[in-house]
Amino acid sequence: MDSELCENARWLIGAAANGLGAREGPGISEVLERLAAQDLSVAAFREPSPTSLPVLDHLPQCLGEAMLLDANLAAAIAAVEDGLQWRQSAAYSDSLLGEGFTANYGWAEIIGPHGFFPGDDFLLGLLMLGPGRHYRDHYHPAPELYWPLTSASLWSRDSGPFVEWPQGGTIWHPPLTVHATRTGETPLLAVWSWTRDTATPARLT
Ligand SMILES: [Fe+2]
């Protein structure tokens, strides 16, 4: 067992909880309550099989920006960077989401079946999108919180207009809410959480 990675994973989870706890917005208290119920003991720690994706080319730029928002959190992400298992939905393809999408998208679980701690029907992770992308309308039964650590991402709910979100602002999607994300000239790095009903994956509309 890699005890340093375990400690760093717990540092990252604590940093995310502290950062969210300092904010106000729908869903934050639900995420923090569910997070507090997770087993983050040393015994529960599992080293994921790290995997990389092309979108990680943008991670240094994103971490540089995140450092300005929350230096502790950005440093904690960097500390576990080599242990993360970056993944993509098997249902997503460039033909569905636009040329180059799969080279500019990925997520990694921190808590979850592919994360450092398995979690109890609860996911906490990181999402990345490269510049100029449109992660189009999708939905899932899990209530979801996004916390963009970078600036200038655009978010749409119920197929409504895209609204530019400030760096560090949180976005809450109640169950089955249709939502979409766009990026402009800069890539997106966000913390995300599914608080329950995590077995059913996202579906594009
Ligand atoms: Fe979602």
PDB file of C-alpha atoms and ligand atoms in Angstrom:
ATOM      1  CA  MET A   1       0.000   0.000   0.000  1.00  0.00           C
ATOM      2  CA  ASP A   2       1.327   3.406  -0.969  1.00  0.00           C
ATOM      3  CA  SER A   3       0.845   5.270   2.306  1.00  0.00           C
ATOM      4  CA  GLU A   4       2.057   8.572   0.825  1.00  0.00           C
ATOM      5  CA  LEU A   5      -0.551   8.350  -1.932  1.00  0.00           C
ATOM      6  CA  CYS A   6      -3.189   7.477   0.668  1.00  0.00           C
ATOM      7  CA  GLU A   7      -2.257  10.524   2.713  1.00  0.00           C
ATOM      8  CA  ASN A   8      -2.263  12.727  -0.382  1.00  0.00           C
ATOM      9  CA  ALA A   9      -5.667  11.390  -1.458  1.00  0.00           C
ATOM     10  CA  ARG A  10      -7.038  12.241   1.976  1.00  0.00           C
ATOM     11  CA  TRP A  11      -5.399  15.672   1.746  1.00  0.00           C
ATOM     12  CA  LEU A  12      -7.144  16.228  -1.597  1.00  0.00           C
ATOM     13  CA  ILE A  13     -10.540  15.159  -0.244  1.00  0.00           C
ATOM     14  CA  GLY A  14     -10.089  17.382   2.806  1.00  0.00           C
ATOM     15  CA  ALA A  15      -9.049  20.313   0.622  1.00  0.00           C
ATOM     16  CA  ALA A  16     -12.114  19.859  -1.572  1.00  0.00           C
ATOM     17  CA  ALA A  17     -14.356  19.662   1.502  1.00  0.00           C
ATOM     18  CA  ASN A  18     -12.784  22.782   2.993  1.00  0.00           C
ATOM     19  CA  GLY A  19     -13.125  24.694  -0.255  1.00  0.00           C
ATOM     20  CA  LEU A  20     -16.753  23.683  -0.693  1.00  0.00           C
ATOM     21  CA  GLY A  21     -17.500  24.320   2.959  1.00  0.00           C
ATOM     22  CA  ALA A  22     -16.400  27.928   2.521  1.00  0.00           C
ATOM     23  CA  ARG A  23     -18.999  28.447  -0.225  1.00  0.00           C
ATOM     24  CA  GLU A  24     -22.725  28.758  -0.366  1.00  0.00           C
ATOM     25  CA  GLY A  25     -25.022  27.303  -2.949  1.00  0.00           C
ATOM     26  CA  PRO A  26     -27.550  24.578  -3.660  1.00  0.00           C
ATOM     27  CA  GLY A  27     -26.298  21.054  -3.114  1.00  0.00           C
ATOM     28  CA  ILE A  28     -23.109  21.902  -1.245  1.00  0.00           C
ATOM     29  CA  SER A  29     -24.462  20.753   2.114  1.00  0.00           C
ATOM     30  CA  GLU A  30     -25.732  17.511   0.538  1.00  0.00           C
ATOM     31  CA  VAL A  31     -22.280  16.810  -0.916  1.00  0.00           C
ATOM     32  CA  LEU A  32     -20.580  17.528   2.405  1.00  0.00           C
ATOM     33  CA  GLU A  33     -23.041  15.369   4.354  1.00  0.00           C
ATOM     34  CA  ARG A  34     -22.582  12.440   1.987  1.00  0.00           C
ATOM     35  CA  LEU A  35     -18.828  12.944   1.969  1.00  0.00           C
ATOM     36  CA  ALA A  36     -18.734  12.834   5.760  1.00  0.00           C
ATOM     37  CA  ALA A  37     -20.440   9.414   5.621  1.00  0.00           C
ATOM     38  CA  GLN A  38     -17.732   7.853   3.417  1.00  0.00           C
ATOM     39  CA  ASP A  39     -15.079   5.460   4.722  1.00  0.00           C
ATOM     40  CA  LEU A  40     -11.751   7.232   4.155  1.00  0.00           C
ATOM     41  CA  SER A  41      -9.789   4.983   6.492  1.00  0.00           C
ATOM     42  CA  VAL A  42      -6.370   3.625   5.588  1.00  0.00           C
ATOM     43  CA  ALA A  43      -7.995   0.186   5.404  1.00  0.00           C
ATOM     44  CA  ALA A  44     -10.428   1.420   2.750  1.00  0.00           C
ATOM     45  CA  PHE A  45      -7.719   2.947   0.555  1.00  0.00           C
ATOM     46  CA  ARG A  46      -7.051   1.250  -2.768  1.00  0.00           C
ATOM     47  CA  GLU A  47      -4.452   2.300  -5.243  1.00  0.00           C
ATOM     48  CA  PRO A  48      -6.140   2.844  -8.609  1.00  0.00           C
ATOM     49  CA  SER A  49      -4.481   1.707 -11.823  1.00  0.00           C
ATOM     50  CA  PRO A  50      -3.325   5.089 -13.152  1.00  0.00           C
ATOM     51  CA  THR A  51      -4.263   5.916 -16.724  1.00  0.00           C
ATOM     52  CA  SER A  52      -3.587   9.035 -18.760  1.00  0.00           C
ATOM     53  CA  LEU A  53      -5.578  10.727 -21.513  1.00  0.00           C
ATOM     54  CA  PRO A  54      -4.687  13.348 -24.143  1.00  0.00           C
ATOM     55  CA  VAL A  55      -6.774  15.979 -22.317  1.00  0.00           C
ATOM     56  CA  LEU A  56      -4.157  15.951 -19.544  1.00  0.00           C
ATOM     57  CA  ASP A  57      -1.944  18.078 -21.797  1.00  0.00           C
ATOM     58  CA  HIS A  58      -4.089  20.913 -20.394  1.00  0.00           C
ATOM     59  CA  LEU A  59      -3.666  19.978 -16.742  1.00  0.00           C
ATOM     60  CA  PRO A  60      -0.593  22.184 -16.037  1.00  0.00           C
ATOM     61  CA  GLN A  61      -2.429  25.238 -17.363  1.00  0.00           C
ATOM     62  CA  CYS A  62      -5.533  24.345 -15.348  1.00  0.00           C
ATOM     63  CA  LEU A  63      -3.557  23.764 -12.154  1.00  0.00           C
ATOM     64  CA  GLY A  64      -1.797  27.094 -12.618  1.00  0.00           C
ATOM     65  CA  GLU A  65      -5.186  28.779 -12.746  1.00  0.00           C
ATOM     66  CA  ALA A  66      -6.592  26.697  -9.896  1.00  0.00           C
ATOM     67  CA  MET A  67      -3.611  27.714  -7.770  1.00  0.00           C
ATOM     68  CA  LEU A  68      -4.931  31.283  -7.819  1.00  0.00           C
ATOM     69  CA  LEU A  69      -8.332  30.118  -6.558  1.00  0.00           C
ATOM     70  CA  ASP A  70      -7.303  27.568  -3.932  1.00  0.00           C
ATOM     71  CA  ALA A  71      -3.576  26.869  -3.645  1.00  0.00           C
ATOM     72  CA  ASN A  72      -4.060  24.054  -1.138  1.00  0.00           C
ATOM     73  CA  LEU A  73      -6.495  22.204  -3.388  1.00  0.00           C
ATOM     74  CA  ALA A  74      -4.361  22.708  -6.509  1.00  0.00           C
ATOM     75  CA  ALA A  75      -1.289  21.404  -4.701  1.00  0.00           C
ATOM     76  CA  ALA A  76      -3.244  18.384  -3.452  1.00  0.00           C
ATOM     77  CA  ILE A  77      -4.404  17.566  -6.999  1.00  0.00           C
ATOM     78  CA  ALA A  78      -0.811  17.799  -8.216  1.00  0.00           C
ATOM     79  CA  ALA A  79       0.262  15.480  -5.392  1.00  0.00           C
ATOM     80  CA  VAL A  80      -2.043  12.655  -6.567  1.00  0.00           C
ATOM     81  CA  GLU A  81      -1.751  13.403 -10.283  1.00  0.00           C
ATOM     82  CA  ASP A  82       0.323  10.315 -11.059  1.00  0.00           C
ATOM     83  CA  GLY A  83      -2.133   8.023  -9.261  1.00  0.00           C
ATOM     84  CA  LEU A  84      -5.345   9.062 -10.984  1.00  0.00           C
ATOM     85  CA  GLN A  85      -7.214   6.791 -13.344  1.00  0.00           C
ATOM     86  CA  TRP A  86      -8.494   9.065 -16.121  1.00  0.00           C
ATOM     87  CA  ARG A  87     -11.515   7.670 -17.902  1.00  0.00           C
ATOM     88  CA  GLN A  88     -14.113   8.385 -20.568  1.00  0.00           C
ATOM     89  CA  SER A  89     -17.663   7.258 -21.097  1.00  0.00           C
ATOM     90  CA  ALA A  90     -17.703   4.314 -23.511  1.00  0.00           C
ATOM     91  CA  ALA A  91     -20.835   5.803 -25.038  1.00  0.00           C
ATOM     92  CA  TYR A  92     -19.096   9.033 -26.089  1.00  0.00           C
ATOM     93  CA  SER A  93     -17.402   9.454 -29.467  1.00  0.00           C
ATOM     94  CA  ASP A  94     -16.233  12.233 -31.747  1.00  0.00           C
ATOM     95  CA  SER A  95     -19.088  11.437 -34.109  1.00  0.00           C
ATOM     96  CA  LEU A  96     -21.565  12.167 -31.290  1.00  0.00           C
ATOM     97  CA  LEU A  97     -19.755  15.073 -29.607  1.00  0.00           C
ATOM     98  CA  GLY A  98     -17.655  16.696 -32.300  1.00  0.00           C
ATOM     99  CA  GLU A  99     -14.286  16.160 -33.960  1.00  0.00           C
ATOM    100  CA  GLY A 100     -11.547  16.033 -31.340  1.00  0.00           C
ATOM    101  CA  PHE A 101     -13.882  15.746 -28.348  1.00  0.00           C
ATOM    102  CA  THR A 102     -12.447  12.502 -27.011  1.00  0.00           C
ATOM    103  CA  ALA A 103      -8.931  14.000 -27.102  1.00  0.00           C
ATOM    104  CA  ASN A 104     -10.250  16.873 -24.994  1.00  0.00           C
ATOM    105  CA  TYR A 105     -12.351  15.199 -22.332  1.00  0.00           C
ATOM    106  CA  GLY A 106     -11.892  12.925 -19.361  1.00  0.00           C
ATOM    107  CA  TRP A 107     -12.716  12.387 -15.739  1.00  0.00           C
ATOM    108  CA  ALA A 108     -11.056  10.714 -12.788  1.00  0.00           C
ATOM    109  CA  GLU A 109     -12.663   9.442  -9.615  1.00  0.00           C
ATOM    110  CA  ILE A 110     -11.144  10.330  -6.243  1.00  0.00           C
ATOM    111  CA  ILE A 111     -13.894   8.512  -4.350  1.00  0.00           C
ATOM    112  CA  GLY A 112     -15.706   5.846  -6.355  1.00  0.00           C
ATOM    113  CA  PRO A 113     -15.185   2.367  -7.805  1.00  0.00           C
ATOM    114  CA  HIS A 114     -12.149   3.641  -9.777  1.00  0.00           C
ATOM    115  CA  GLY A 115     -10.909   6.073  -7.138  1.00  0.00           C
ATOM    116  CA  PHE A 116      -8.710   5.955  -4.063  1.00  0.00           C
ATOM    117  CA  PHE A 117     -11.642   5.051  -1.802  1.00  0.00           C
ATOM    118  CA  PRO A 118     -14.584   2.985  -3.117  1.00  0.00           C
ATOM    119  CA  GLY A 119     -17.334   5.140  -1.640  1.00  0.00           C
ATOM    120  CA  ASP A 120     -20.877   4.122  -0.755  1.00  0.00           C
ATOM    121  CA  ASP A 121     -23.029   5.118  -3.730  1.00  0.00           C
ATOM    122  CA  PHE A 122     -21.096   8.397  -3.804  1.00  0.00           C
ATOM    123  CA  LEU A 123     -18.612   9.767  -6.315  1.00  0.00           C
ATOM    124  CA  LEU A 124     -16.113  12.596  -5.989  1.00  0.00           C
ATOM    125  CA  GLY A 125     -13.817  13.337  -8.877  1.00  0.00           C
ATOM    126  CA  LEU A 126     -12.212  15.682 -11.357  1.00  0.00           C
ATOM    127  CA  LEU A 127     -13.448  16.563 -14.829  1.00  0.00           C
ATOM    128  CA  MET A 128     -11.401  18.095 -17.612  1.00  0.00           C
ATOM    129  CA  LEU A 129     -12.480  19.592 -20.928  1.00  0.00           C
ATOM    130  CA  GLY A 130     -10.090  21.085 -23.447  1.00  0.00           C
ATOM    131  CA  PRO A 131     -10.694  24.483 -25.096  1.00  0.00           C
ATOM    132  CA  GLY A 132     -13.486  25.013 -27.601  1.00  0.00           C
ATOM    133  CA  ARG A 133     -15.543  21.984 -26.573  1.00  0.00           C
ATOM    134  CA  HIS A 134     -19.258  21.364 -26.209  1.00  0.00           C
ATOM    135  CA  TYR A 135     -20.257  18.577 -23.837  1.00  0.00           C
ATOM    136  CA  ARG A 136     -23.785  18.576 -25.043  1.00  0.00           C
ATOM    137  CA  ASP A 137     -27.082  17.930 -23.265  1.00  0.00           C
ATOM    138  CA  HIS A 138     -27.080  14.901 -21.013  1.00  0.00           C
ATOM    139  CA  TYR A 139     -28.764  13.713 -17.829  1.00  0.00           C
ATOM    140  CA  HIS A 140     -28.536  11.093 -15.099  1.00  0.00           C
ATOM    141  CA  PRO A 141     -30.477  10.107 -11.962  1.00  0.00           C
ATOM    142  CA  ALA A 142     -27.606  11.145  -9.677  1.00  0.00           C
ATOM    143  CA  PRO A 143     -27.770  14.649  -8.201  1.00  0.00           C
ATOM    144  CA  GLU A 144     -24.558  16.383  -9.236  1.00  0.00           C
ATOM    145  CA  LEU A 145     -22.390  19.242  -8.071  1.00  0.00           C
ATOM    146  CA  TYR A 146     -19.734  20.863 -10.224  1.00  0.00           C
ATOM    147  CA  TRP A 147     -17.086  23.188  -8.865  1.00  0.00           C
ATOM    148  CA  PRO A 148     -15.029  24.728 -11.688  1.00  0.00           C
ATOM    149  CA  LEU A 149     -11.504  25.554 -10.537  1.00  0.00           C
ATOM    150  CA  THR A 150     -10.797  27.419 -13.767  1.00  0.00           C
ATOM    151  CA  SER A 151     -12.551  30.431 -15.267  1.00  0.00           C
ATOM    152  CA  ALA A 152     -14.781  31.060 -18.247  1.00  0.00           C
ATOM    153  CA  SER A 153     -16.694  27.797 -18.556  1.00  0.00           C
ATOM    154  CA  LEU A 154     -20.270  28.009 -19.811  1.00  0.00           C
ATOM    155  CA  TRP A 155     -23.134  26.006 -18.396  1.00  0.00           C
ATOM    156  CA  SER A 156     -26.668  25.291 -19.606  1.00  0.00           C
ATOM    157  CA  ARG A 157     -29.581  23.749 -17.755  1.00  0.00           C
ATOM    158  CA  ASP A 158     -32.862  22.423 -19.205  1.00  0.00           C
ATOM    159  CA  SER A 159     -31.516  23.204 -22.701  1.00  0.00           C
ATOM    160  CA  GLY A 160     -31.542  26.908 -21.793  1.00  0.00           C
ATOM    161  CA  PRO A 161     -28.940  29.504 -22.761  1.00  0.00           C
ATOM    162  CA  PHE A 162     -25.302  28.998 -21.801  1.00  0.00           C
ATOM    163  CA  VAL A 163     -24.195  31.166 -18.892  1.00  0.00           C
ATOM    164  CA  GLU A 164     -20.537  31.929 -18.204  1.00  0.00           C
ATOM    165  CA  TRP A 165     -19.698  30.747 -14.699  1.00  0.00           C
ATOM    166  CA  PRO A 166     -17.125  32.414 -12.466  1.00  0.00           C
ATOM    167  CA  GLN A 167     -14.071  30.489 -11.364  1.00  0.00           C
ATOM    168  CA  GLY A 168     -14.930  28.790  -8.068  1.00  0.00           C
ATOM    169  CA  GLY A 169     -18.717  29.114  -8.408  1.00  0.00           C
ATOM    170  CA  THR A 170     -20.652  25.891  -7.888  1.00  0.00           C
ATOM    171  CA  ILE A 171     -23.357  24.395 -10.119  1.00  0.00           C
ATOM    172  CA  TRP A 172     -25.987  21.973  -8.835  1.00  0.00           C
ATOM    173  CA  HIS A 173     -27.982  19.622 -11.056  1.00  0.00           C
ATOM    174  CA  PRO A 174     -30.959  17.924  -9.356  1.00  0.00           C
ATOM    175  CA  PRO A 175     -31.728  14.347 -10.522  1.00  0.00           C
ATOM    176  CA  LEU A 176     -32.434  13.970 -14.265  1.00  0.00           C
ATOM    177  CA  THR A 177     -31.798  17.659 -15.006  1.00  0.00           C
ATOM    178  CA  VAL A 178     -30.660  18.059 -18.616  1.00  0.00           C
ATOM    179  CA  HIS A 179     -27.380  19.981 -18.636  1.00  0.00           C
ATOM    180  CA  ALA A 180     -24.469  20.870 -20.907  1.00  0.00           C
ATOM    181  CA  THR A 181     -21.055  22.494 -20.643  1.00  0.00           C
ATOM    182  CA  ARG A 182     -19.005  24.518 -23.097  1.00  0.00           C
ATOM    183  CA  THR A 183     -15.467  25.816 -22.992  1.00  0.00           C
ATOM    184  CA  GLY A 184     -14.069  28.854 -24.761  1.00  0.00           C
ATOM    185  CA  GLU A 185     -10.414  29.600 -25.317  1.00  0.00           C
ATOM    186  CA  THR A 186      -9.268  28.020 -22.062  1.00  0.00           C
ATOM    187  CA  PRO A 187      -9.590  24.464 -20.710  1.00  0.00           C
ATOM    188  CA  LEU A 188     -11.794  23.491 -17.775  1.00  0.00           C
ATOM    189  CA  LEU A 189     -10.844  21.640 -14.619  1.00  0.00           C
ATOM    190  CA  ALA A 190     -13.663  21.011 -12.168  1.00  0.00           C
ATOM    191  CA  VAL A 191     -14.309  19.037  -9.023  1.00  0.00           C
ATOM    192  CA  TRP A 192     -17.568  17.086  -9.318  1.00  0.00           C
ATOM    193  CA  SER A 193     -19.661  14.886  -7.126  1.00  0.00           C
ATOM    194  CA  TRP A 194     -22.574  12.508  -7.550  1.00  0.00           C
ATOM    195  CA  THR A 195     -24.218  12.232  -4.172  1.00  0.00           C
ATOM    196  CA  ARG A 196     -26.378   9.101  -4.705  1.00  0.00           C
ATOM    197  CA  ASP A 197     -27.971   6.882  -7.376  1.00  0.00           C
ATOM    198  CA  THR A 198     -24.575   6.566  -9.027  1.00  0.00           C
ATOM    199  CA  ALA A 199     -25.149   3.216 -10.762  1.00  0.00           C
ATOM    200  CA  THR A 200     -26.815   4.704 -13.839  1.00  0.00           C
ATOM    201  CA  PRO A 201     -24.390   6.503 -16.184  1.00  0.00           C
ATOM    202  CA  ALA A 202     -25.059   9.794 -17.938  1.00  0.00           C
ATOM    203  CA  ARG A 203     -27.030   9.647 -21.181  1.00  0.00           C
ATOM    204  CA  LEU A 204     -26.876  12.122 -24.014  1.00  0.00           C
ATOM    205  CA  THR A 205     -30.265  13.444 -25.065  1.00  0.00           C
TER     206      THR A 205
HETATM  207 FE    FE B   1     -23.708  15.599 -15.275  1.00  0.00          FE
END
